[in-house]
GROMACS .gro file of C-alpha atoms in nm:
model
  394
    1UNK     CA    1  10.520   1.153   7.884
    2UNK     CA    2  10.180   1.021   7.825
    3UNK     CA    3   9.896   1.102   8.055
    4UNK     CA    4   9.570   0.951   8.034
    5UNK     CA    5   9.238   1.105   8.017
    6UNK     CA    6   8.985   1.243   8.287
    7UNK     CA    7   8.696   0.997   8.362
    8UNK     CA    8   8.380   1.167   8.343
    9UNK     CA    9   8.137   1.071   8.558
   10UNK     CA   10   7.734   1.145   8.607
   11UNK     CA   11   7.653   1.335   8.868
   12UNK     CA   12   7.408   1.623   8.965
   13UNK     CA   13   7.494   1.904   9.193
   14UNK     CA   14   7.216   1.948   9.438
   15UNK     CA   15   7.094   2.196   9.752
   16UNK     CA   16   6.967   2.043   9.988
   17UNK     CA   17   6.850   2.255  10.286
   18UNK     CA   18   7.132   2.485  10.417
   19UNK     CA   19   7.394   2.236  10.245
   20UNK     CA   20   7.495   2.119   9.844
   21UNK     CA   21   7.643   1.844   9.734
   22UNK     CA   22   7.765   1.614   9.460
   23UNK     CA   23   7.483   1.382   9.416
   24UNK     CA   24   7.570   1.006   9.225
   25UNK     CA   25   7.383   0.681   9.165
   26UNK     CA   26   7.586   0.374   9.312
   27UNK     CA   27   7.593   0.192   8.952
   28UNK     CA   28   7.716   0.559   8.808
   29UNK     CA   29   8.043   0.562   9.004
   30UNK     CA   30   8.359   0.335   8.872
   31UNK     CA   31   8.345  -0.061   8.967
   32UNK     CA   32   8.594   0.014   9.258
   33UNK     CA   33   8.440   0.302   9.403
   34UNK     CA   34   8.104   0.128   9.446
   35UNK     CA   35   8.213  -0.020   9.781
   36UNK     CA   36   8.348   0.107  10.085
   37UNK     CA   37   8.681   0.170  10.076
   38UNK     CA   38   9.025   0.389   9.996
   39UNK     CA   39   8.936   0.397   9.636
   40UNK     CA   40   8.587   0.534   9.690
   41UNK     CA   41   8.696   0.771   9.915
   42UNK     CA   42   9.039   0.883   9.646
   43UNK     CA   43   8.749   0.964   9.420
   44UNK     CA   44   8.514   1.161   9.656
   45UNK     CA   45   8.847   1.373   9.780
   46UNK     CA   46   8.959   1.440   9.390
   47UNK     CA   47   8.584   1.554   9.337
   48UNK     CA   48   8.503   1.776   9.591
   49UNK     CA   49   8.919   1.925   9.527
   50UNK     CA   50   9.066   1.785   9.864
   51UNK     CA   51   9.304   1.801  10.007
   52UNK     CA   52   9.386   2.152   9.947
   53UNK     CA   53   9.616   2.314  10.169
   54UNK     CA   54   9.503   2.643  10.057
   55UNK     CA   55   9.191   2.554  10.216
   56UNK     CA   56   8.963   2.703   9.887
   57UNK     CA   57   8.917   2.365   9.680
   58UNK     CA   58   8.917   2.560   9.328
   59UNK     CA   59   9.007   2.262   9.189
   60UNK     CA   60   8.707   2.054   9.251
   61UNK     CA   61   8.330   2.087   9.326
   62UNK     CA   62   8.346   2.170   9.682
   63UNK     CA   63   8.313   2.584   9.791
   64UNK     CA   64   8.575   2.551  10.086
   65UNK     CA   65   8.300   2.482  10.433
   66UNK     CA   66   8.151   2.220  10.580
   67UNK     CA   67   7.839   2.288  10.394
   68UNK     CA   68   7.971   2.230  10.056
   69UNK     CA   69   8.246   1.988  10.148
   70UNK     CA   70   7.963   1.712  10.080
   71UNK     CA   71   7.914   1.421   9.886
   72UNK     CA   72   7.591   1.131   9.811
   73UNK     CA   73   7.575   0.804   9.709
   74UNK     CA   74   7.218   0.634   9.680
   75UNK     CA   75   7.086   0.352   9.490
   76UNK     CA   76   6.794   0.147   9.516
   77UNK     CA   77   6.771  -0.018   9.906
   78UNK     CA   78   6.911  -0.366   9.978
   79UNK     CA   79   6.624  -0.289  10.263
   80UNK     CA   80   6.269  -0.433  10.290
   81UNK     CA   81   5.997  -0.171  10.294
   82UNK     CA   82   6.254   0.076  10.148
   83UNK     CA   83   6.268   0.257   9.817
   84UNK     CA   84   6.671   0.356   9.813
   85UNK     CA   85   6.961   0.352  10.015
   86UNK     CA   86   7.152   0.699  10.115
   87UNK     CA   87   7.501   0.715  10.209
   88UNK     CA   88   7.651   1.077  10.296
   89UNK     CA   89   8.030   1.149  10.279
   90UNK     CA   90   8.162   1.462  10.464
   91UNK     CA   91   8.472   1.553  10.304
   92UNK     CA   92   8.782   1.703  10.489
   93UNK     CA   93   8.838   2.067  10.314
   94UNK     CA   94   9.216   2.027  10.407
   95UNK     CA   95   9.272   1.680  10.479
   96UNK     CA   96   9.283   1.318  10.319
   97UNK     CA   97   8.949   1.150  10.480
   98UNK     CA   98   8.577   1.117  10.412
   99UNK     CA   99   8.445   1.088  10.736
  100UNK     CA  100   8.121   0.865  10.698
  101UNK     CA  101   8.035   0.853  11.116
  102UNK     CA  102   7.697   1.013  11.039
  103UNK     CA  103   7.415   1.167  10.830
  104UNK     CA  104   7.365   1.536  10.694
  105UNK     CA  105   7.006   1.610  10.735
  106UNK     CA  106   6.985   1.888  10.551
  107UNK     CA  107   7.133   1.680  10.202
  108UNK     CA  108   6.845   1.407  10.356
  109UNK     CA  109   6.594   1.679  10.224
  110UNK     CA  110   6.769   1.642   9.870
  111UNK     CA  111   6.725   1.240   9.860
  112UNK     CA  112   6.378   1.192   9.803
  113UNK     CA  113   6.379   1.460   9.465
  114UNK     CA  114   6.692   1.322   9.357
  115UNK     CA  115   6.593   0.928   9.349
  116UNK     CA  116   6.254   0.994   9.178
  117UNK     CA  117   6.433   1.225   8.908
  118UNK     CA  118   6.667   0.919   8.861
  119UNK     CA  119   6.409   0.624   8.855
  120UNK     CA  120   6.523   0.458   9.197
  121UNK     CA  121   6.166   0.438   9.279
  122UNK     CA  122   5.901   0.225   9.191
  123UNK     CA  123   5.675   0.460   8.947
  124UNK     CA  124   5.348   0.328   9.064
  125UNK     CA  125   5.477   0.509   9.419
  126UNK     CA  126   5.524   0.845   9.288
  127UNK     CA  127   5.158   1.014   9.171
  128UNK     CA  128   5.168   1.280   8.873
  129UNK     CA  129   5.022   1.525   9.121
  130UNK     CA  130   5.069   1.535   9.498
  131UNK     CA  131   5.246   1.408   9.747
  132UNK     CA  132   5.516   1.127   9.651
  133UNK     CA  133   5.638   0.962   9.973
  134UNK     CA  134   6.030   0.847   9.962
  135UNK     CA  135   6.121   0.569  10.203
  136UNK     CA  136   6.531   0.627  10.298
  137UNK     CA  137   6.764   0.387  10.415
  138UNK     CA  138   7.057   0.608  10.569
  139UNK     CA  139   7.302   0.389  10.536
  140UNK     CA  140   7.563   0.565  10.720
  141UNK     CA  141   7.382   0.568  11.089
  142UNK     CA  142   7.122   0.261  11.006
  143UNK     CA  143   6.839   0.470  10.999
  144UNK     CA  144   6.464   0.549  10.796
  145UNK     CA  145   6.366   0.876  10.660
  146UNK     CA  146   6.086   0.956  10.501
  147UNK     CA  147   6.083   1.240  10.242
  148UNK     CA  148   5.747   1.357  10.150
  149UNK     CA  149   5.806   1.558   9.810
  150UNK     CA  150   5.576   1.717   9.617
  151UNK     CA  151   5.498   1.582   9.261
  152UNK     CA  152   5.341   1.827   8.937
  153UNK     CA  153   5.278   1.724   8.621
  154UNK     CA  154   5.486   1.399   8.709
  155UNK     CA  155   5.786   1.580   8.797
  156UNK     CA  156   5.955   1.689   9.110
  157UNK     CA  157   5.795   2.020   9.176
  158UNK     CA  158   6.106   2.184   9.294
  159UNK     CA  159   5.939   2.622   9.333
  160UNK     CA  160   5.752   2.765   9.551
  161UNK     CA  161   5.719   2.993   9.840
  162UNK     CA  162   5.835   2.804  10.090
  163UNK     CA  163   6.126   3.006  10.268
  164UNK     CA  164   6.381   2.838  10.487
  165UNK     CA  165   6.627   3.141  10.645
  166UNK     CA  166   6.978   3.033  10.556
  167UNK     CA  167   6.862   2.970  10.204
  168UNK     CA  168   6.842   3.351   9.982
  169UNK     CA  169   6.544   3.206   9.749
  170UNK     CA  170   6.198   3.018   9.825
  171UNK     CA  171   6.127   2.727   9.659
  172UNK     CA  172   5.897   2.405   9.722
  173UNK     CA  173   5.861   2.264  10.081
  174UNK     CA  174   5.959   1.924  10.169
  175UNK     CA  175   5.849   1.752  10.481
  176UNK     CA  176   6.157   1.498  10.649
  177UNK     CA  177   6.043   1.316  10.927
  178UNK     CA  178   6.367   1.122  11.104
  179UNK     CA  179   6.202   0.779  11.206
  180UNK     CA  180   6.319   0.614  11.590
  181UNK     CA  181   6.631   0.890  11.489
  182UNK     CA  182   6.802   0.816  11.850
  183UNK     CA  183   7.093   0.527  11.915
  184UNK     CA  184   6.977   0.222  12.035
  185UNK     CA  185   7.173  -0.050  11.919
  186UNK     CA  186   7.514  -0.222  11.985
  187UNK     CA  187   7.405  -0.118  12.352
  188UNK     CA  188   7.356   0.252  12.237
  189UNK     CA  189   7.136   0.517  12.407
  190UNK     CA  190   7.010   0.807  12.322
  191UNK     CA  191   7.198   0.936  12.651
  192UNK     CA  192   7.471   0.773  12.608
  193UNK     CA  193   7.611   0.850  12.973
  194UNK     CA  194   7.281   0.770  13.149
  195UNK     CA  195   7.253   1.171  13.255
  196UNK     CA  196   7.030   1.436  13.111
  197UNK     CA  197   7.351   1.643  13.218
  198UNK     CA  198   7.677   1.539  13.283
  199UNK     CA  199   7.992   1.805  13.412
  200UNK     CA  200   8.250   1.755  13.133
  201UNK     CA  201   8.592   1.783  13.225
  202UNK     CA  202   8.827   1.920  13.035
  203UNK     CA  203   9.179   1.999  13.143
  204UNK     CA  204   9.304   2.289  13.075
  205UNK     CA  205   8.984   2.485  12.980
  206UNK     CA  206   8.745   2.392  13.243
  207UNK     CA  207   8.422   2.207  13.363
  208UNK     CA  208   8.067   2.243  13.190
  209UNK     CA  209   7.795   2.178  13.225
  210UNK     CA  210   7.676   1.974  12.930
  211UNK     CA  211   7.386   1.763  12.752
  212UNK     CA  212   7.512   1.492  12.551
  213UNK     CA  213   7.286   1.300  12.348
  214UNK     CA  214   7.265   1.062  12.068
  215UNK     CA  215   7.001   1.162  11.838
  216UNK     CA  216   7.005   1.294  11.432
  217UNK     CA  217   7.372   1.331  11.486
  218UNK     CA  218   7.551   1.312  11.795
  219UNK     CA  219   7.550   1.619  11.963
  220UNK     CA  220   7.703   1.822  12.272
  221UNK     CA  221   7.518   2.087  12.457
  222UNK     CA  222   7.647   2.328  12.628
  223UNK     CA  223   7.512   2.641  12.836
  224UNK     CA  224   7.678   2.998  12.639
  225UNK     CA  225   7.702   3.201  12.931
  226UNK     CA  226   7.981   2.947  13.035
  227UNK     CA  227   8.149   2.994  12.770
  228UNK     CA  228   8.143   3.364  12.762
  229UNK     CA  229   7.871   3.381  12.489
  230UNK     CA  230   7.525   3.522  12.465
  231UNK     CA  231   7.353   3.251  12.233
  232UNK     CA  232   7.350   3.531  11.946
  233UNK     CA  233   7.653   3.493  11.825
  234UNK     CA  234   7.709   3.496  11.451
  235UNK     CA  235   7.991   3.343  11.218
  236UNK     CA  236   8.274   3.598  11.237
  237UNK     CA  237   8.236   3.671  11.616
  238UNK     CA  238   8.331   3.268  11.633
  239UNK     CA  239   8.523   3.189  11.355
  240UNK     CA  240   8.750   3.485  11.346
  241UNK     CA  241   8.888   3.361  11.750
  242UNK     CA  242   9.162   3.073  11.666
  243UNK     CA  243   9.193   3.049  12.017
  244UNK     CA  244   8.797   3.019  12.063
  245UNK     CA  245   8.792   2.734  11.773
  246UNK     CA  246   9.100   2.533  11.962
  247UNK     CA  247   8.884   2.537  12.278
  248UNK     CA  248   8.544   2.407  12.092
  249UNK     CA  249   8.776   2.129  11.960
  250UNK     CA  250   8.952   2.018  12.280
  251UNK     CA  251   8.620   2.014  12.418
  252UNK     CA  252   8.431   1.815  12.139
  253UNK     CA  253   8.748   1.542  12.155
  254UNK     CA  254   8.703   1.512  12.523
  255UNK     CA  255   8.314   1.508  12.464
  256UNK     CA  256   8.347   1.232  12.213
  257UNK     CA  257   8.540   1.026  12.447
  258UNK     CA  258   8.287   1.059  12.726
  259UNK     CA  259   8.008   0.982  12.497
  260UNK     CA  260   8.194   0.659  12.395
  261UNK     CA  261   8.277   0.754  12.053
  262UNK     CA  262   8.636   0.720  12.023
  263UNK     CA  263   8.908   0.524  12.280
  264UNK     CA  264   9.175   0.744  12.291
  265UNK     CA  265   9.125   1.136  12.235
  266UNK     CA  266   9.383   1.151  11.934
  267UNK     CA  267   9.105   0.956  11.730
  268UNK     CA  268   8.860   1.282  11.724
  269UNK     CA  269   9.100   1.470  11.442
  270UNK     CA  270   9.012   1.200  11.231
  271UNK     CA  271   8.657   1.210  11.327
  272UNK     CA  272   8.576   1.527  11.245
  273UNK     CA  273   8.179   1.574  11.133
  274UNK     CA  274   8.088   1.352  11.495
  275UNK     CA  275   8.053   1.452  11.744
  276UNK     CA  276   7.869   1.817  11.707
  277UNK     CA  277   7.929   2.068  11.993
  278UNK     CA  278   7.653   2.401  11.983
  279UNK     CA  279   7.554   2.594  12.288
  280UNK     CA  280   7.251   2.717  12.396
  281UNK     CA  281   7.081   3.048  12.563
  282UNK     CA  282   6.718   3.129  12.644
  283UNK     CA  283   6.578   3.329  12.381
  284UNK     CA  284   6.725   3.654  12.314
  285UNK     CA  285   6.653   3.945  12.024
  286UNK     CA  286   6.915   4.003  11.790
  287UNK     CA  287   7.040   4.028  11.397
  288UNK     CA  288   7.058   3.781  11.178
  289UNK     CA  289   7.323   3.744  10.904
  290UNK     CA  290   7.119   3.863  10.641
  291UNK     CA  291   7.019   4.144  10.887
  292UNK     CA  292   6.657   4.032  10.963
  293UNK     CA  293   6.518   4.126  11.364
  294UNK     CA  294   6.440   3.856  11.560
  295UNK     CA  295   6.268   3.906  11.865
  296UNK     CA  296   6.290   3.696  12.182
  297UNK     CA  297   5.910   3.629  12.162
  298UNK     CA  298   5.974   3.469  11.818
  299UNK     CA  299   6.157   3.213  11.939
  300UNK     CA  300   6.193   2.921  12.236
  301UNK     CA  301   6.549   2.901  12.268
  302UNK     CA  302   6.872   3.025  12.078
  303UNK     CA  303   7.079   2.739  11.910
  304UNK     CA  304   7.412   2.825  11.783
  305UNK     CA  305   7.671   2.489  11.649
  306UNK     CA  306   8.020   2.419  11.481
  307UNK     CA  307   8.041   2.146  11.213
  308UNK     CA  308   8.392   2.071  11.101
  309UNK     CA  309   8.549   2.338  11.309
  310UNK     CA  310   8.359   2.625  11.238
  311UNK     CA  311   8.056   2.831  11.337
  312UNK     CA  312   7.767   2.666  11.081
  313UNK     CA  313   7.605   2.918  10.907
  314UNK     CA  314   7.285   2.822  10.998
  315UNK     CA  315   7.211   2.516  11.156
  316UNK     CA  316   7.254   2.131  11.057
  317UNK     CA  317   6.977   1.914  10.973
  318UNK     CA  318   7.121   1.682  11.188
  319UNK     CA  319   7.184   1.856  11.474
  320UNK     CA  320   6.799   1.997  11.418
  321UNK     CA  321   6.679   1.614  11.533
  322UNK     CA  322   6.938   1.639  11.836
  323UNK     CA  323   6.767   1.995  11.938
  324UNK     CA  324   6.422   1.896  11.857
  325UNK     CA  325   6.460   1.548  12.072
  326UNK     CA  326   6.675   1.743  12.368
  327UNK     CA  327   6.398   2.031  12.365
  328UNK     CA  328   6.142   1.730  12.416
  329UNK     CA  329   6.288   1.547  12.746
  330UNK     CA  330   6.283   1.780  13.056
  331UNK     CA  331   6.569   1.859  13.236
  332UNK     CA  332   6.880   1.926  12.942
  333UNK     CA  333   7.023   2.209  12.895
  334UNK     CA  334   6.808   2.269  12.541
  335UNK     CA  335   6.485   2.165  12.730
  336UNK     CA  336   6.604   2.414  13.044
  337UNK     CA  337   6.708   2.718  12.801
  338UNK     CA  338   6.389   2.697  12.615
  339UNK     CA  339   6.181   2.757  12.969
  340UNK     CA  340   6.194   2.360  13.093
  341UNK     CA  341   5.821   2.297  12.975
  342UNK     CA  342   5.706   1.971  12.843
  343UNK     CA  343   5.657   2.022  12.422
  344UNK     CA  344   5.662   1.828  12.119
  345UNK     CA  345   5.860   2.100  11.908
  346UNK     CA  346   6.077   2.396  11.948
  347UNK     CA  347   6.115   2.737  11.770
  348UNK     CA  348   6.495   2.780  11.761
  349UNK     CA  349   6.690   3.070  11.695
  350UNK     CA  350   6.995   2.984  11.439
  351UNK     CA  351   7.244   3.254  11.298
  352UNK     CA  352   7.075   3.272  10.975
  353UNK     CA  353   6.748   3.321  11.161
  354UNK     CA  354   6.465   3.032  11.298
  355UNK     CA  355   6.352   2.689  11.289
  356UNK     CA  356   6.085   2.501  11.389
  357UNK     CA  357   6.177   2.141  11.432
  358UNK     CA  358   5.928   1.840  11.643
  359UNK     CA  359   5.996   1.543  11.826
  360UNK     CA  360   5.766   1.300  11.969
  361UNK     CA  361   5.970   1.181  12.345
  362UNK     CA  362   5.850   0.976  12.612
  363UNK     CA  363   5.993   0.787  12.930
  364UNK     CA  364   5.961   0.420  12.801
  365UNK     CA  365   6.109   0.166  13.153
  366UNK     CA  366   6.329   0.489  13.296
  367UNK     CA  367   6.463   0.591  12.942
  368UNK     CA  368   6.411   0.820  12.741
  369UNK     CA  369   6.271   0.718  12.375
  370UNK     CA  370   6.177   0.935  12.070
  371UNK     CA  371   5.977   0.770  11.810
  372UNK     CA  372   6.059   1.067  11.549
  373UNK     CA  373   6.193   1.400  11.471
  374UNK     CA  374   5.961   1.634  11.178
  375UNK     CA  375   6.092   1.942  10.985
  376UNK     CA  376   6.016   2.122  10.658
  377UNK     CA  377   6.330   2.153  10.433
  378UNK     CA  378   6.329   2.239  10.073
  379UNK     CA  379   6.562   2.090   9.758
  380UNK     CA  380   6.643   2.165   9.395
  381UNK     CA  381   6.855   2.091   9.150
  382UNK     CA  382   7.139   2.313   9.066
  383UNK     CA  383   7.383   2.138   8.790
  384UNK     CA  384   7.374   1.753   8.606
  385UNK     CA  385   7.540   1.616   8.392
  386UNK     CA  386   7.938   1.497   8.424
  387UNK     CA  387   8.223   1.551   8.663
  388UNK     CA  388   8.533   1.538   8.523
  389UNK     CA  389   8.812   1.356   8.736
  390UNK     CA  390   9.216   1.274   8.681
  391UNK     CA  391   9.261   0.896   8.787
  392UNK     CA  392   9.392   0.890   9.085
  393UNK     CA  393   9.324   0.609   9.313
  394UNK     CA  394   9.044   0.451   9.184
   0.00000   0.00000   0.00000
């Protein structure tokens, strides 16, 4: 029986952040995976080694969590006033879906590097020495980014001694800032119930208090003490509880209903990287995972979140713009936890350790607006060259 060859494709292997990914150019990938579509998405899944029941994907490029599970796409912007266009796949570890509902903000930090490196921008935009400034097009949620990236000696400078906890090595640091990051179109809101805080209902676990909110990724907040938590949690004290993960996910698919995101609460298991659900506590001193102190005074308010069904390991870029903007507007449950003061940015207590994220908010006619979300983020390449992948699908 003849069987034909693997297609080899170009593709670098990038951290961005807390997060890695496979990173391609659109005109890289095969005719029929350069649109939307199932044969895209059969190629994405057979990359990253998904779906794999045994929940490990050793046969592909993905390392088994929801912060490796990740795939790219950019090419240069069908956008005015834009340099390249950035679409982010999340990739089911054991099922067959992409979900493309929203943006990873920590790969966002790998964008910028990558499309310079790969001559999607204009060279007379990108200095020899300095400050290069990358103007994104994230396709997935319709929104700008600009990546500020540091240039030497005409390349990418990609060391330095910038340390971001989550990430064991310094390297170079990259300024994001998350332009108008909140929903406002198609009748959108940044609070997409109308309430700073809304009681969500969910049967058969209870009523909380919560802050849902549409902004970097959307997000629901919830107070730990009601869920029997202190706000210090790490991974294994949440991940190792089946019965604590079922409850997280009953409550995100009633969440995501409330917040308008799906019509009938079956749709959330295929909607699995939106909504977010974290929880929140005023600041507290504890451990991190790699066993640094923090101390209460060192941070505002402790942050802890679940992407894909599990505790994140540190916290999402994403999810960074959604604490940053709820810190900013008084009266949620971040804004509340971190002492209910006004402020333009918040020092946040993750399980890997802190981060300071700012948001610019302001009551514009009786709603809430935020003009943009900052934070320093750091990239680098880690592998390029060729994936190799059986044809299947595409």
């Amino acid at each position: 029986m003849a069987h034909a060859p693997q297609t080899r494709i170009t593709a670098t292997y990038m951290r961005g952040g807390t997060s890695k990914g496979v990173f391609f150019k659109l005109d890289d990938l095969p005719e029929s995976a350069r649109v939307a579509g199932a044969a895209r998405d059969a190629l994405l899944l057979r990359v990253i080694g998904s779906p794999d029941p045994y929940g490990k994907q050793i046969d592909g490029m993905g390392a088994a969590t929801s912060s490796t599970s990740k795939t790219v796409i950019v090419g240069k912007s069908t956008q005015p006033d834009h340099d390249v266009d950035y679409l982010f796949g999340q990739v089911s570890i054991d099922q067959p879906f992409v979900d493309w509902s929203g943006n990873c903000g920590n790969l966002s930090a790998a964008v910028g590097p990558f499309a310079i490196t790969n001559g999607l921008v204009d060279p007379a935009r990108v200095p020899d020495n300095g400050v290069a400034v990358v103007r994104i097009w994230q396709a997935n949620i319709k929104k700008t980014i600009i990546a500020h990236v540091p240039m030497t000696d005409g390349a990418v400078q990609e060391t330095g001694d910038f340390e971001l906890d989550g990430v064991t090595f310094p390297a170079a640091e990259l300024r994001l800032e998350f332009m108008d990051p909140a929903e406002d179109g198609d009748g959108g809101s940044m609070f997409p119930t109308g309430n700073l805080v809304d009681d969500l209902e969910v049967p058969g676990v209870g009523t909380f208090k919560a802050t849902m909110i549409n902004s970097g990724i959307p997000t629901i907040f919830l107070e730990a003490a009601a869920l029997g938590y202190t706000g210090t949690e790490l991974q294994d004290d949440i991940n190792s509880d089946a019965a604590a993960l079922a409850r997280f996910e009953t409550i995100r698919a009633h969440g995501a209903l409330r917040m308008g995101l799906i019509e009938k609460l079956e749709e959330a298991a295929g909607r699995q990287h939106t909504p977010k659900v974290a929880f929140v506590a005023p600041p507290k001193a504890y451990v991190s995972s790699s066993g640094k102190q923090i101390g209460a005074a060192d941070i505002d308010v402790l942050v802890r979140a679940l992407s894909m069904g599990k505790l994140h390991h540190a916290m999402m870029g994403t999810a960074s713009v959604a604490i940053a903007t709820a810190a900013a507007v008084p009266g949620t449950l971040v804004n509340l936890a971190a002492g209910g003061t006004e402020r333009d940015n918040v020092n946040f207590g993750h399980p890997s350790g802190t981060l300071r994220v700012g948001a610019q908010a302001q009551l514009v006619d009786g709603e809430w607006k935020v003009t943009k979300a900052i934070m320093s983020r750091s990239a680098r390449v880690l592998m390029e060259g060729r994936v190799h992948v059986p044809r299947i699908g595409f």
